[in-house]
mmCIF file of C-alpha atoms in Angstrom:
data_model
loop_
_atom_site.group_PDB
_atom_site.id
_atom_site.type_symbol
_atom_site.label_atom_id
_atom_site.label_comp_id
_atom_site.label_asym_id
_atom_site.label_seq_id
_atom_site.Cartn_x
_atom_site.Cartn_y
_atom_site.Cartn_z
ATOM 1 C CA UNK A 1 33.694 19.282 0.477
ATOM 2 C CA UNK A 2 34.679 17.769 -3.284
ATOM 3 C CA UNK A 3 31.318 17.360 -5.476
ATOM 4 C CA UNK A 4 32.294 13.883 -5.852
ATOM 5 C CA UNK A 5 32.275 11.457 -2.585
ATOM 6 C CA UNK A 6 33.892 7.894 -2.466
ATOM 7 C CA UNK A 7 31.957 5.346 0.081
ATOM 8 C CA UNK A 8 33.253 2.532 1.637
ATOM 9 C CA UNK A 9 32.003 -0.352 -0.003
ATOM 10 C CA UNK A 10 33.508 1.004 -3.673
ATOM 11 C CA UNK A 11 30.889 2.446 -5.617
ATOM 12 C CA UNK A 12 31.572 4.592 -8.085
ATOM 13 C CA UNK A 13 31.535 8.248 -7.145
ATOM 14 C CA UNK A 14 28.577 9.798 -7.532
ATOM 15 C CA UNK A 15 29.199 13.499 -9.336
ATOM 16 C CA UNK A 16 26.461 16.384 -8.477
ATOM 17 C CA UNK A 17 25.804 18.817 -10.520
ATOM 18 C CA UNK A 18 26.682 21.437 -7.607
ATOM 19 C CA UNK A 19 27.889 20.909 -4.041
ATOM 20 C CA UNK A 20 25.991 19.348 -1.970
ATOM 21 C CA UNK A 21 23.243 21.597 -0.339
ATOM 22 C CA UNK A 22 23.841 20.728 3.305
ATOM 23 C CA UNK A 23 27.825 21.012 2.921
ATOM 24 C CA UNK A 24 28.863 23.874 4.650
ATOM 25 C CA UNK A 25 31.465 26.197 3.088
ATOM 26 C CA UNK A 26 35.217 25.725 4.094
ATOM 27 C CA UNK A 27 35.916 29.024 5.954
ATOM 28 C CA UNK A 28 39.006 30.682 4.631
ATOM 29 C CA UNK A 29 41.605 32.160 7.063
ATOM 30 C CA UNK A 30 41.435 35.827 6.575
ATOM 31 C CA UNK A 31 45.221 37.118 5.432
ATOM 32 C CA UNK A 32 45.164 40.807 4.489
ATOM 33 C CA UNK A 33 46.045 40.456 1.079
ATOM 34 C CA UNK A 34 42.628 38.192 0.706
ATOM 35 C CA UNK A 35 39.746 39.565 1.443
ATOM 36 C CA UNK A 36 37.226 37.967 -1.428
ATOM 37 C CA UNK A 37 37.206 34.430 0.214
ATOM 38 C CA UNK A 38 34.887 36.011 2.991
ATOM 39 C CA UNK A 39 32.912 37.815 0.398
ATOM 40 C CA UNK A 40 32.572 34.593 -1.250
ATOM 41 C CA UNK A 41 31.356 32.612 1.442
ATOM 42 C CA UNK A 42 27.860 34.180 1.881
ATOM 43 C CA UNK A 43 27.644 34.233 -2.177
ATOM 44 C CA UNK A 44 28.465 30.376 -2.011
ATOM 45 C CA UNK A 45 26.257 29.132 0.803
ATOM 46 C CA UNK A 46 23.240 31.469 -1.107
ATOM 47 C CA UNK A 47 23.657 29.920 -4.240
ATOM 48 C CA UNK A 48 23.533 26.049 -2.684
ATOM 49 C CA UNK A 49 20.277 27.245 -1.407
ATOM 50 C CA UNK A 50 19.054 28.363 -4.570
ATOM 51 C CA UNK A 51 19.958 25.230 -5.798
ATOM 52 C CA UNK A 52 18.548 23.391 -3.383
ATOM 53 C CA UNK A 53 15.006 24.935 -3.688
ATOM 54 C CA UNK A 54 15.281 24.826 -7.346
ATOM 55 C CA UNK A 55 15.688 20.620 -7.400
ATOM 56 C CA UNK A 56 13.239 20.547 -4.222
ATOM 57 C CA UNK A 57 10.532 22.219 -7.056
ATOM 58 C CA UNK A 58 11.751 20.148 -10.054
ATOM 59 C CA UNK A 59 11.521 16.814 -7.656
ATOM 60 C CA UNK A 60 7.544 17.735 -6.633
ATOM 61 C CA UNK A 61 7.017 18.793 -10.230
ATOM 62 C CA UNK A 62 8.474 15.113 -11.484
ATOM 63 C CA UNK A 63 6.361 13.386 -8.645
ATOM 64 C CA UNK A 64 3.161 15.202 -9.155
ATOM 65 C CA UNK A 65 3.646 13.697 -13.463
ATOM 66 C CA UNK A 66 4.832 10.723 -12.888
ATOM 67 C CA UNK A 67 2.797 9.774 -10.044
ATOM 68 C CA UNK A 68 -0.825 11.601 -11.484
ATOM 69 C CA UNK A 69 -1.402 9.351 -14.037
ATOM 70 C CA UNK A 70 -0.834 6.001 -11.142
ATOM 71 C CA UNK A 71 -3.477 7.465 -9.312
ATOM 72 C CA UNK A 72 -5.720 8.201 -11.729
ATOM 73 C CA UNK A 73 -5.450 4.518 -13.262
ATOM 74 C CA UNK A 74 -5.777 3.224 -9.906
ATOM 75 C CA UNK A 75 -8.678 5.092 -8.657
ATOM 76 C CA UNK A 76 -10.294 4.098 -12.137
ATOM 77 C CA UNK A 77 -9.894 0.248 -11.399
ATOM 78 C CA UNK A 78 -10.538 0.554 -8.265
ATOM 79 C CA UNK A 79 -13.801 2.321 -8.528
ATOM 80 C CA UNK A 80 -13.083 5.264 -6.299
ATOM 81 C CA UNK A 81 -11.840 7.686 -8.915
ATOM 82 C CA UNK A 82 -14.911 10.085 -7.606
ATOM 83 C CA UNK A 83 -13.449 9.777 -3.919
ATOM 84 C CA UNK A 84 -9.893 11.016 -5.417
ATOM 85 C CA UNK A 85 -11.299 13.869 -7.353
ATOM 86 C CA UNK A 86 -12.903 15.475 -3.990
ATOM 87 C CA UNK A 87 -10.719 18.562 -3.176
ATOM 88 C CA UNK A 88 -9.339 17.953 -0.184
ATOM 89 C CA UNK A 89 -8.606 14.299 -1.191
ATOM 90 C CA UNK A 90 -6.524 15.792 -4.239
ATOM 91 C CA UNK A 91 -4.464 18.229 -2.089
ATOM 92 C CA UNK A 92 -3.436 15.060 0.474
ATOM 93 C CA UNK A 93 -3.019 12.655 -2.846
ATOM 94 C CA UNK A 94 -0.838 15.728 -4.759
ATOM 95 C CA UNK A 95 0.985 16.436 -1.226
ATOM 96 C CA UNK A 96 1.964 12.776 -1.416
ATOM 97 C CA UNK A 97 3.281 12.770 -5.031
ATOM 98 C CA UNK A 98 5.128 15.873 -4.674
ATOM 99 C CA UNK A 99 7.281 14.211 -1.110
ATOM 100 C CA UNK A 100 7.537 11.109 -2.694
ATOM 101 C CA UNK A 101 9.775 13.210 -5.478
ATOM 102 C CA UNK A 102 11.240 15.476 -3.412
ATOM 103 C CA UNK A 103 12.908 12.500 -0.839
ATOM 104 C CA UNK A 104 14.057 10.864 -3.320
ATOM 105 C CA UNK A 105 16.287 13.768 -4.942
ATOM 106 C CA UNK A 106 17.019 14.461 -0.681
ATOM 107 C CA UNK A 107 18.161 10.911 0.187
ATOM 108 C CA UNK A 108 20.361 10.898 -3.143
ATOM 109 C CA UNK A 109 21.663 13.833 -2.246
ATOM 110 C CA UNK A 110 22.729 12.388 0.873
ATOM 111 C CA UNK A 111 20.857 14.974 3.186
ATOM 112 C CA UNK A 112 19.364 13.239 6.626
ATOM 113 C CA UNK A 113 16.257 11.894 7.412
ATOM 114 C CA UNK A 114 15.499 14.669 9.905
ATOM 115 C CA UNK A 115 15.403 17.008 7.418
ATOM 116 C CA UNK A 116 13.446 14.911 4.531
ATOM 117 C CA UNK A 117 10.884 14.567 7.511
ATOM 118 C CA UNK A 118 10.558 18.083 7.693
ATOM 119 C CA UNK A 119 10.527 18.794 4.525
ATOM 120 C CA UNK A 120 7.900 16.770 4.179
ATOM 121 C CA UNK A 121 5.613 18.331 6.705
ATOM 122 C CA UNK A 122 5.994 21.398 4.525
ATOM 123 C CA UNK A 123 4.080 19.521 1.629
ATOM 124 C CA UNK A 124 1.678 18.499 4.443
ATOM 125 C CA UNK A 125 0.621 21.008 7.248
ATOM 126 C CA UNK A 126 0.137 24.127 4.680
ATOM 127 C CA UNK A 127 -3.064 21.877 3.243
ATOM 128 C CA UNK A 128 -4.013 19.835 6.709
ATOM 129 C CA UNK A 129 -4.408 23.902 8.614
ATOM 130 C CA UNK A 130 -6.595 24.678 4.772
ATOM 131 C CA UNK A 131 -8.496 21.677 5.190
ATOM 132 C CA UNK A 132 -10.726 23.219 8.740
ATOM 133 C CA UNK A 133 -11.975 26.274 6.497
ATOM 134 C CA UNK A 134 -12.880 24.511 3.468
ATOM 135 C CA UNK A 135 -14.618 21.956 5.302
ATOM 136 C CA UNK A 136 -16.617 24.677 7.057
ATOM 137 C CA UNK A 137 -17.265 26.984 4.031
ATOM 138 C CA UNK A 138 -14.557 29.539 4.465
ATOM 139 C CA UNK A 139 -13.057 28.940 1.005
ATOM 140 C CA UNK A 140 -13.567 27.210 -1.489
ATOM 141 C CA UNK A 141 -11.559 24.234 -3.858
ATOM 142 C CA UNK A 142 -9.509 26.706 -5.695
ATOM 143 C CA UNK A 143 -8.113 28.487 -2.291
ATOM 144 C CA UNK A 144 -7.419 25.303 -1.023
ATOM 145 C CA UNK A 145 -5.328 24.405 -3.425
ATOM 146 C CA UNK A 146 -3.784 27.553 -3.926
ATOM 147 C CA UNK A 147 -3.128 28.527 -0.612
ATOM 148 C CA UNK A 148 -1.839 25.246 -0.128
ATOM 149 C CA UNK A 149 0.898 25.847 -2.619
ATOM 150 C CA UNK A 150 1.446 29.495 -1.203
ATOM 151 C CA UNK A 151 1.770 28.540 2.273
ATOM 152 C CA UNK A 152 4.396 25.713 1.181
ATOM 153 C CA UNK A 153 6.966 28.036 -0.346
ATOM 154 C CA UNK A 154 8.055 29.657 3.384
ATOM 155 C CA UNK A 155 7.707 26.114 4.733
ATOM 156 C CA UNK A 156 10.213 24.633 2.385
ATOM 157 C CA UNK A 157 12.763 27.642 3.023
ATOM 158 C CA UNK A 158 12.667 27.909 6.497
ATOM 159 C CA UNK A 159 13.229 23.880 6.643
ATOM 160 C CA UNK A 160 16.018 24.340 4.064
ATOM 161 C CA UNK A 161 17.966 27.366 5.958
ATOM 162 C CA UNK A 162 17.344 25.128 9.241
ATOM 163 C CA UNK A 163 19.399 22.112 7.811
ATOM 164 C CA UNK A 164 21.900 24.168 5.325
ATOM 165 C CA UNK A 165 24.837 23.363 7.884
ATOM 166 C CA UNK A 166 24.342 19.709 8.229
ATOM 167 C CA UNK A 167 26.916 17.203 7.364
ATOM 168 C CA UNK A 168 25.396 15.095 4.484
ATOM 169 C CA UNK A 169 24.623 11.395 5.825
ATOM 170 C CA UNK A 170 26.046 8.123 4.555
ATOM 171 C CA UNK A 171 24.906 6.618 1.260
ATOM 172 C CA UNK A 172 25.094 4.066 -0.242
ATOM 173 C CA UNK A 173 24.024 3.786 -4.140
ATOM 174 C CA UNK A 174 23.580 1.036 -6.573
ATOM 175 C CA UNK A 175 25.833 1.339 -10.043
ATOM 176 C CA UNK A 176 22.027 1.566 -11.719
ATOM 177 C CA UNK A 177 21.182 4.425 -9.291
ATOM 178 C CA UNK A 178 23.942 6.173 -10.350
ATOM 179 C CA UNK A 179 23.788 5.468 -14.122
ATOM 180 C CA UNK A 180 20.104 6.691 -13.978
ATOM 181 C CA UNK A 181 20.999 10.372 -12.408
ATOM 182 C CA UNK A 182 23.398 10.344 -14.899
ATOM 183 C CA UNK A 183 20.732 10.239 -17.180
ATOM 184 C CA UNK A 184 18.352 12.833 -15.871
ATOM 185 C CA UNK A 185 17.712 14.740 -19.014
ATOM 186 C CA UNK A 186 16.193 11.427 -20.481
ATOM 187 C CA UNK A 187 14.054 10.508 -17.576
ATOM 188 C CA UNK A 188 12.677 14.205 -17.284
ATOM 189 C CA UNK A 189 12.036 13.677 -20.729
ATOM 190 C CA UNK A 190 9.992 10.398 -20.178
ATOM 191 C CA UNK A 191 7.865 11.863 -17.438
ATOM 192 C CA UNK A 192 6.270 14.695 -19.526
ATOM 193 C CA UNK A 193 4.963 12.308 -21.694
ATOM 194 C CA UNK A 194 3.602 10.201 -19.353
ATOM 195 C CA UNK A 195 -0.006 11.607 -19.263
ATOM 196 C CA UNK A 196 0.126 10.744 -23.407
ATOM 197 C CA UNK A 197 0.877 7.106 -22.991
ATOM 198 C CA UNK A 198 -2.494 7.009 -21.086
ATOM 199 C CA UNK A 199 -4.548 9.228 -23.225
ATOM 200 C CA UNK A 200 -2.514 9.347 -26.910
ATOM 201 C CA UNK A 201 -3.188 11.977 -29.088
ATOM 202 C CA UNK A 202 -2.397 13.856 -32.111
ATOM 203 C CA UNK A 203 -0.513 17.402 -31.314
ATOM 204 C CA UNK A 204 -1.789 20.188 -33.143
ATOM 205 C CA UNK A 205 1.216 20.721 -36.371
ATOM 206 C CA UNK A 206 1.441 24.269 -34.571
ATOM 207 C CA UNK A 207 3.574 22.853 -32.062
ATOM 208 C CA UNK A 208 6.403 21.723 -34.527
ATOM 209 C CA UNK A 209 7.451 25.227 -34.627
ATOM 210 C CA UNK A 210 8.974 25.028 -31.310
ATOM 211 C CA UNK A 211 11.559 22.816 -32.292
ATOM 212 C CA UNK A 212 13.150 24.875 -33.990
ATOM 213 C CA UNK A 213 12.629 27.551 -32.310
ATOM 214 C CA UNK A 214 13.991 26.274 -29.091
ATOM 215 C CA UNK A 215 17.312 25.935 -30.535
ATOM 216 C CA UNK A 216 17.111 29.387 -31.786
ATOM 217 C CA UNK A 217 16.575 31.234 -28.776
ATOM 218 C CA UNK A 218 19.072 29.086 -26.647
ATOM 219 C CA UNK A 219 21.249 30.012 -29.488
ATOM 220 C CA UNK A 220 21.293 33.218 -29.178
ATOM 221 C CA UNK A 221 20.802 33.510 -25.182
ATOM 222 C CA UNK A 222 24.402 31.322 -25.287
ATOM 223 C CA UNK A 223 25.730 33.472 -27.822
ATOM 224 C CA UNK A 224 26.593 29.789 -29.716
ATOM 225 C CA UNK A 225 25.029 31.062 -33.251
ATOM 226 C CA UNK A 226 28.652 32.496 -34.412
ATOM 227 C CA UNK A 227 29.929 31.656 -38.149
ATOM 228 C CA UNK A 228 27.714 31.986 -40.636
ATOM 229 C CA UNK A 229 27.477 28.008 -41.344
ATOM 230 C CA UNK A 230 26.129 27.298 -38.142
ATOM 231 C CA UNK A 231 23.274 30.674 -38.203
ATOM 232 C CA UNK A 232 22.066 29.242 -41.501
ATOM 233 C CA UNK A 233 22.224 25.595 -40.884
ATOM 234 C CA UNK A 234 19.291 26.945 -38.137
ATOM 235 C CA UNK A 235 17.772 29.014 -40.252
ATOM 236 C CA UNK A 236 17.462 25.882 -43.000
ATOM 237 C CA UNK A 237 15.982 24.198 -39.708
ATOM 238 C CA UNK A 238 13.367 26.991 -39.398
ATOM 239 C CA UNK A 239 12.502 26.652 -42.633
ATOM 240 C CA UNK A 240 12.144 22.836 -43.076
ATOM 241 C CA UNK A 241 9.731 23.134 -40.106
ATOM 242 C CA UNK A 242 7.688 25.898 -41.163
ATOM 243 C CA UNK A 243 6.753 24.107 -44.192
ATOM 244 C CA UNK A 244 6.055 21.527 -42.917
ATOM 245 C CA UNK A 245 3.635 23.164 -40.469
ATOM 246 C CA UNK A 246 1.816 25.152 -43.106
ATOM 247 C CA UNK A 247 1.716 21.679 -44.940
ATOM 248 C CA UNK A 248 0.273 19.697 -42.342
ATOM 249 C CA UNK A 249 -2.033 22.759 -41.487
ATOM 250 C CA UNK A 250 -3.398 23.018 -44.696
ATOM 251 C CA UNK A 251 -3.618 19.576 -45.797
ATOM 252 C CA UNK A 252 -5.405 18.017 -42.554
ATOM 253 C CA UNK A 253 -7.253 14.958 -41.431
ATOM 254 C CA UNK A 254 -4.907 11.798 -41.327
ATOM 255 C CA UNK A 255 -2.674 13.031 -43.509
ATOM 256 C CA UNK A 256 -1.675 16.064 -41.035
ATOM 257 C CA UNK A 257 -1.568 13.630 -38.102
ATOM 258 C CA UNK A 258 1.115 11.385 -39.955
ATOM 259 C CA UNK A 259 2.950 14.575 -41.250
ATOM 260 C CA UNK A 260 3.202 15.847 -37.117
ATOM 261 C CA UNK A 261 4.386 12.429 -35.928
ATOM 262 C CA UNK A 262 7.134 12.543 -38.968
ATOM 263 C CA UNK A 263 8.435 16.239 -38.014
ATOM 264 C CA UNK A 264 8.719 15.173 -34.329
ATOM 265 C CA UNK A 265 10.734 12.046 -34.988
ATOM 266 C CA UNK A 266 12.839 14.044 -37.984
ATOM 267 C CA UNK A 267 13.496 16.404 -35.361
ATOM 268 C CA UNK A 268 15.228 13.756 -33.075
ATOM 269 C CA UNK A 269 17.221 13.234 -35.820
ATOM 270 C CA UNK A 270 18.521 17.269 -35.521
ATOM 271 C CA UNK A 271 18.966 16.816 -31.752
ATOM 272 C CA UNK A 272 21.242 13.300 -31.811
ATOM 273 C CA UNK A 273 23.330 15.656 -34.333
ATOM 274 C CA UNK A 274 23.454 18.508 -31.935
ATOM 275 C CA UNK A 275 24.314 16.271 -29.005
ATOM 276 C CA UNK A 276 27.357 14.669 -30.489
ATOM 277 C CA UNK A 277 28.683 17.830 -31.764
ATOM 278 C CA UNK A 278 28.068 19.474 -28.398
ATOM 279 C CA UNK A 279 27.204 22.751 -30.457
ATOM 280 C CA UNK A 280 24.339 25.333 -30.254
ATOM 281 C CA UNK A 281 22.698 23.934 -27.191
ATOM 282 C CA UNK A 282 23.733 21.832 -24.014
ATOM 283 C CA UNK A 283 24.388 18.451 -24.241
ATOM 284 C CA UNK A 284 22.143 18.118 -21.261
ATOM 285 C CA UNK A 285 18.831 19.353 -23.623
ATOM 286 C CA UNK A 286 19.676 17.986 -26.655
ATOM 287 C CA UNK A 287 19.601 14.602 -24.913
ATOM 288 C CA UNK A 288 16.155 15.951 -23.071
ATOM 289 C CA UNK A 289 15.032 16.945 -26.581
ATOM 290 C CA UNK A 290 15.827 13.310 -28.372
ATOM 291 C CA UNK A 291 13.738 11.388 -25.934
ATOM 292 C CA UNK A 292 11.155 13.702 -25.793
ATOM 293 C CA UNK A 293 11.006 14.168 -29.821
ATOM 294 C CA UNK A 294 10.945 9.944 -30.025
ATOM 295 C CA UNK A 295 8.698 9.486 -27.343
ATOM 296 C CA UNK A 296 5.676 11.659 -28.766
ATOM 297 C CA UNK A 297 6.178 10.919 -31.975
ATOM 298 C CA UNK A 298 5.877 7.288 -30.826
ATOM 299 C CA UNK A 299 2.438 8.553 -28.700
ATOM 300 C CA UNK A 300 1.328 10.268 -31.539
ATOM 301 C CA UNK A 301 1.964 7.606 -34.320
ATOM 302 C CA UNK A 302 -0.208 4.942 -31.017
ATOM 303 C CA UNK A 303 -3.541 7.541 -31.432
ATOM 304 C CA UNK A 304 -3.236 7.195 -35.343
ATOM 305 C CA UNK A 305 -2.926 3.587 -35.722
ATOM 306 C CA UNK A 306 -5.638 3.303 -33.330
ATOM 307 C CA UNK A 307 -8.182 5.516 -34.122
ATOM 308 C CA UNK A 308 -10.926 5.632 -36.808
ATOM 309 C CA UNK A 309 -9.786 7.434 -40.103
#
């Protein structure tokens, strides 16, 4: 099956970043001049479930930010913020946030809603058979929560080799849908900083030095530092930001605060370069990089304006 799928009402095609996990791989007819299209086949259908496994994590991981902080508000204005902070209240609550982000990335993907059920009993039943022992003394919080998360790992493969031969389901999805996966480095990007927007702060000026850094040791796991233009023009980076650091570190107080906000917005500036000369790092996280750079800076320049000098 193609990665990109047509529908009958004329949406635009969708592209995937890999094939589809539940698409089952084309057999090849075996000739005996060509024997590495049955090698491949195994190979092929191991790596979609890699893949799939690896989005199924990133989904719970983008429910359990994005959807945290809602709870948290909402259990604060409703007055029963103590009744979500009891443990096994939390596991149910971060059970829920993790399904709600995993069948969404499942239904875009087109797989069935058989197996998004399923898949979310494995968020479920590993905490509901926990909850018996806690409740009686067995364990305590911390296994609960733990074992939860252990128990969940099996779940989620045996549900994902169990449906790894379906044919995907119809779907239909909206232009702004699309545009919006599209535009998944961005809205990563935006969730991280979605516990700041509630609570802004200052970042300590340490963490500036992973700007550059970042783009450093991508560099040289890509093997894209080559020429000796593009080696020092991160290098220059390096040092720009290292001075700055020891600035901020040494100076302090209000002044440090506005000196962080500055080298995390400058730095957006080095990433919107980076992005439209496609060099050094992906397009994909230089884009992740730009919104995230903005958006703290933007947090971090909220906490100063609003707190006491």
């Amino acid at each position: 099956m193609e990665n990109t799928r047509m529908y009958a009402d004329s949406l635009p095609a969708v592209p995937s970043p890999a094939p589809l996990p539940t698409d089952e791989p084309t057999p090849s007819a075996p000739t005996p001049t060509s024997a590495a299209p049955i090698t491949a086949a195994p190979t092929s259908s191991r790596r979609r479930l890699l893949w799939h496994l690896g989005e199924m994590a990133l989904a719970m991981v983008a429910g359990m930010l994005l959807l945290g902080s809602l709870w948290e508000l909402a259990g604060t204005a409703l007055g029963v913020g103590d009744a979500l902070a009891r443990p096994e209240v939390a596991a149910l609550v971060m059970a829920t946030n993790m399904t709600v982000g995993m069948t969404v990335v499942m239904r875009y993907r087109a797989h069935r809603w058989r197996a998004v059920g399923e898949m979310a009993a494995a968020m479920y039943v590993p905490f509901l058979l926990l909850l018996v022992p806690f409740r009686v003394g067995l364990i305590d919080a911390d296994a609960l929560l733990l074992g939860g998360h252990l128990l969940m790992i099996p779940a989620m493969v045996l549900v994902a080799l169990r449906h790894r031969h379906e044919a995907p389901a119809p779907v239909r999805r909206h232009p702004v849908v699309v545009a919006l996966a599209h535009r998944w480095p961005a809205g990563l990007a935006l969730l991280l900083t979605v516990d700041m927007w509630v609570d802004p702060g200052v970042l300590s000026p340490w963490t500036m030095l992973v700007l550059p850094g970042g783009y450093l040791v991508i560099g040289m796991a890509r093997r894209t530092l080559g020429g000796r233009r593009v080696l020092a023009t991160q290098l220059a980076g390096l040092a720009v930001w290292v001075a700055l650091t020891l600035v901020a570190v040494l100076v302090g107080g209000r002044t440090a605060d506005w000196l962080v906000a500055f080298g995390w917005l400058a730095h957006a500036g080095w990433d919107v370069v980076h992005h439209r000369n496609r060099r050094v790092v992906p397009r994909g996280y230089a884009e992740f990089c730009v919104v995230l750079d903005v958006a703290l800076a933007a947090v971090m320049v909220l906490a100063i304006l609003t707190t006491d000098a």
